[in-house]
mmCIF file of C-alpha atoms in Angstrom:
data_model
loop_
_atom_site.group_PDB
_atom_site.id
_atom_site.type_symbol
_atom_site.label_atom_id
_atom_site.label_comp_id
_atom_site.label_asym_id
_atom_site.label_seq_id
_atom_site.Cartn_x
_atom_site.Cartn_y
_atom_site.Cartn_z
ATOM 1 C CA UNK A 917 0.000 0.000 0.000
ATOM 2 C CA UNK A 918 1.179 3.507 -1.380
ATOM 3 C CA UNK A 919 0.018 5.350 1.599
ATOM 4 C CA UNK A 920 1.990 3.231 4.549
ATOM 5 C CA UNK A 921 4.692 4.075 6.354
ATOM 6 C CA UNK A 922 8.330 2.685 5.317
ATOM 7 C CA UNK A 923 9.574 3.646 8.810
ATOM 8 C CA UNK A 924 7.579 2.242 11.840
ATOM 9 C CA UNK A 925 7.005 2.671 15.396
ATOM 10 C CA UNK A 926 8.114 0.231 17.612
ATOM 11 C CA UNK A 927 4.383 -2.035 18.727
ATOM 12 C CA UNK A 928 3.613 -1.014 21.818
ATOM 13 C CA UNK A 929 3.403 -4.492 22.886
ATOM 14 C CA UNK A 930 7.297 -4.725 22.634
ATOM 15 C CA UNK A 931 7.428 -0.645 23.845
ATOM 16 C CA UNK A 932 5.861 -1.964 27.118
ATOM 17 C CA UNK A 933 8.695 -4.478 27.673
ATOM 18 C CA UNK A 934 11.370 -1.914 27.842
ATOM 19 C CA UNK A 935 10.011 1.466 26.827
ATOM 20 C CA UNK A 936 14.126 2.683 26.629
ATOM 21 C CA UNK A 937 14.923 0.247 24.251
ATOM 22 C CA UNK A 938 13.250 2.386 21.419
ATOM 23 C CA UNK A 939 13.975 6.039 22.901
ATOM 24 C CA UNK A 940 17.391 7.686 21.203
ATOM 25 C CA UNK A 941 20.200 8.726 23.931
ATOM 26 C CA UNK A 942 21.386 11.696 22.026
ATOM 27 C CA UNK A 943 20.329 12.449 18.780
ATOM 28 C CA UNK A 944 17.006 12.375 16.845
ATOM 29 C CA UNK A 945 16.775 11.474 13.105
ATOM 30 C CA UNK A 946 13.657 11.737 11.180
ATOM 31 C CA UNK A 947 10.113 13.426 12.865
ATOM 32 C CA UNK A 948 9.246 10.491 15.596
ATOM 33 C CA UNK A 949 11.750 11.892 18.382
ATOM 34 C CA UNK A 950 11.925 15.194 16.777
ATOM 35 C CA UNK A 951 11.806 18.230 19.262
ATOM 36 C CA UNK A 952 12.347 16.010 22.523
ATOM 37 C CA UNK A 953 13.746 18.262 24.881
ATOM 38 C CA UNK A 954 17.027 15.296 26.308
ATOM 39 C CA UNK A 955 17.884 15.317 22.067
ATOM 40 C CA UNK A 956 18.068 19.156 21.897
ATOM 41 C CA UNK A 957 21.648 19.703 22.446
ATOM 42 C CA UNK A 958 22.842 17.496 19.697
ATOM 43 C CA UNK A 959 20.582 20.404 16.961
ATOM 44 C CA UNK A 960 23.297 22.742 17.536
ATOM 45 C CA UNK A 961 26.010 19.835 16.181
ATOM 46 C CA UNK A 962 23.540 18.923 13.182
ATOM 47 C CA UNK A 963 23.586 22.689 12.625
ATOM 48 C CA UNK A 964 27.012 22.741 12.185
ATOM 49 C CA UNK A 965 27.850 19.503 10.499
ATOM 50 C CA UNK A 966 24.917 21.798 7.995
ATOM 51 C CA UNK A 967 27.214 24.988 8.120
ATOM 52 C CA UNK A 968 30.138 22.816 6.815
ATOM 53 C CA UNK A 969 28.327 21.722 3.643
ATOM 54 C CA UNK A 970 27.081 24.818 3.256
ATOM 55 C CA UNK A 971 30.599 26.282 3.225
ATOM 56 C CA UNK A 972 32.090 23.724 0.638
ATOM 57 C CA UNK A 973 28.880 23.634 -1.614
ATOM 58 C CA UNK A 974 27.742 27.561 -0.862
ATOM 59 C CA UNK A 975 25.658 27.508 -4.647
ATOM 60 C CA UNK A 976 24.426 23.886 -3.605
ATOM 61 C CA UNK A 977 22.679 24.707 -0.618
ATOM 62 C CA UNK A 978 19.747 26.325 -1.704
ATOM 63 C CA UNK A 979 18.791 23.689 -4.162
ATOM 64 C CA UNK A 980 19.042 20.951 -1.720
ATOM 65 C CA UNK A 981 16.422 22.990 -0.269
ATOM 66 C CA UNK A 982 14.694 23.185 -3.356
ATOM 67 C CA UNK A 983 15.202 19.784 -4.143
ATOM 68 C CA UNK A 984 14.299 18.626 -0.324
ATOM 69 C CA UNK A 985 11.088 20.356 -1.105
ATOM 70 C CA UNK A 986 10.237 19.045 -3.469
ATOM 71 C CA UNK A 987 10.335 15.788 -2.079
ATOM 72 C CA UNK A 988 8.271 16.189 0.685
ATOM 73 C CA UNK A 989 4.828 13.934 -0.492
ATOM 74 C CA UNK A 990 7.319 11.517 -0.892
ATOM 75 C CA UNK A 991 9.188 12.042 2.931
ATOM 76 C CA UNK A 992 5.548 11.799 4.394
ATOM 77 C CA UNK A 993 4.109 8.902 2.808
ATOM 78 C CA UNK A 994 7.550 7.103 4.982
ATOM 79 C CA UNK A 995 6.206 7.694 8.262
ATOM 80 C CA UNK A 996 3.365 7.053 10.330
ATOM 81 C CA UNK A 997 1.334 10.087 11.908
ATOM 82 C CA UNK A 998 4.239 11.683 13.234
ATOM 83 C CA UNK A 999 5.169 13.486 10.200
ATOM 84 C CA UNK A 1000 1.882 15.374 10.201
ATOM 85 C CA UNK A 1001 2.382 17.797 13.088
ATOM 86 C CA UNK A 1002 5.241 19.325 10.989
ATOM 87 C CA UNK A 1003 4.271 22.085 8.585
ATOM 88 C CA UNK A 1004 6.877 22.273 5.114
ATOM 89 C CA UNK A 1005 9.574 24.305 6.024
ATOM 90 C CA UNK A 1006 9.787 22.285 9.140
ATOM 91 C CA UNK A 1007 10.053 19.277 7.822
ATOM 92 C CA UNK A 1008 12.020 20.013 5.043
ATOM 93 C CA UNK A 1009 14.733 21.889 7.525
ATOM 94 C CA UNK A 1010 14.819 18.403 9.777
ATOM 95 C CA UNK A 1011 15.565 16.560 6.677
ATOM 96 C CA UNK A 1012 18.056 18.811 5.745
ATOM 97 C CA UNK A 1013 19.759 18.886 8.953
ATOM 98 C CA UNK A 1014 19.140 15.311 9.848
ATOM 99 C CA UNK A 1015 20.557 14.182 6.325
ATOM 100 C CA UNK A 1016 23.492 16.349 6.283
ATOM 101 C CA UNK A 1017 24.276 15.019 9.833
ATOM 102 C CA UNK A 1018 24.293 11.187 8.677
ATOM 103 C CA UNK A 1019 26.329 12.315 5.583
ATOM 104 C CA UNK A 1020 28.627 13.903 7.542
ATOM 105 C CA UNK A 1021 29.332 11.285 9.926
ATOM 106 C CA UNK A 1022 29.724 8.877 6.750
ATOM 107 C CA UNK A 1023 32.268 10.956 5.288
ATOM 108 C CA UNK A 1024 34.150 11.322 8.910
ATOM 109 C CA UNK A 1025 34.022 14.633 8.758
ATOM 110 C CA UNK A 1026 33.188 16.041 12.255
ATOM 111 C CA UNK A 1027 33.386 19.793 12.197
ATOM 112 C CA UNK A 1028 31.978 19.667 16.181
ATOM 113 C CA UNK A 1029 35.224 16.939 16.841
ATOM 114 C CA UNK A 1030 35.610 17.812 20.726
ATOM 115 C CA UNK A 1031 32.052 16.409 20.993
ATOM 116 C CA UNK A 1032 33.146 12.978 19.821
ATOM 117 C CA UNK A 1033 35.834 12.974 22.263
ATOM 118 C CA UNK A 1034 33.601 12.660 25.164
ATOM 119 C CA UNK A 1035 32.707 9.568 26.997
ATOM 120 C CA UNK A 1036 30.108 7.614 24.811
ATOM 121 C CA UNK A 1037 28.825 10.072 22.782
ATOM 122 C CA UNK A 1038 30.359 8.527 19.174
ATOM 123 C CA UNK A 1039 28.672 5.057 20.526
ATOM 124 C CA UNK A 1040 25.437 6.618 21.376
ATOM 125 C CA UNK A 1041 24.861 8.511 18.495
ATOM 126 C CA UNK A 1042 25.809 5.126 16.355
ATOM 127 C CA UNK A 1043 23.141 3.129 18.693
ATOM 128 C CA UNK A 1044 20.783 5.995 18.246
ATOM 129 C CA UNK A 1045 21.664 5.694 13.787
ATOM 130 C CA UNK A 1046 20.239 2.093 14.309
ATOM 131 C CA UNK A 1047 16.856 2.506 16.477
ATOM 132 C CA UNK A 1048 13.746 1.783 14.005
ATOM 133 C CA UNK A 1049 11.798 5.354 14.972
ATOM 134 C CA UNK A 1050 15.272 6.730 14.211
ATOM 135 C CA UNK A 1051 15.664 6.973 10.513
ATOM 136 C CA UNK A 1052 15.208 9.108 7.220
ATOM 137 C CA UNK A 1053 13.966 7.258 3.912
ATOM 138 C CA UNK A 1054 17.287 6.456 1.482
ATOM 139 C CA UNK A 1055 16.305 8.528 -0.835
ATOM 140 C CA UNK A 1056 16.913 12.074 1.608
ATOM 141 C CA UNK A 1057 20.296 11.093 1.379
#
């Protein structure tokens, strides 16, 4: 079915067995976790990992936006309800952010670097990459 979600919620019935299981440590990805206030500090890293891109691909940047945009049926048709409560420009600025941040972190480049140095941060935010409520659709990338 066209209209159903690519990336799920966790049941409840296996939510109730250990609600942290599901819940990210440190960083949100995609509209599910979006906005919780323990996830908020990592924004102002995704923000810069953003400002780096922007800086090596200055002309870029605004049609990624465009392009982002333009995807956006497509972006909601992925999730459940939780991409509703998000009006465009939100959603396309998580995606933007959220993508860039996974690219980044592909590509090793960490323009925030004294954040990976401390404690588990690096493994948290790679537990948090894998969580099911915790993803973008492929194509964002």
């Amino acid at each position: 079915n066209e209209n159903r979600g690519c990336i799920y919620k966790v049941p409840h019935r296996l939510r109730e067995v250990n609600e942290k299981a599901y819940e990210p440590n440190v960083v949100s990805i995609g509209p599910y976790h979006h906005g919780k206030q323990h996830l908020k500090a990592m924004q102002v890293i995704k923000r810069s990992f953003f400002r780096k891109i922007a800086e090596e691909n200055n002309p870029n940047v605004n049609e990624l936006a465009r392009t982002m945009r333009s995807l956006e049926a497509r972006i909601r048709k992925c999730y459940e309800e939780a991409a509703f409560y998000l009006d465009s420009h939100q959603l396309v600025q998580m995606m933007l952010l959220d993508g860039c941040f996974i690219v980044q972190l592909i590509r090793g480049i960490h323009p925030a670097e004294g954040i990976f140095e401390v404690g588990r941060v690096q493994t948290d935010i790679l537990h948090d990459l894998l969580l099911l409520e915790n993803q973008l659709p492929f194509f964002v990338l």
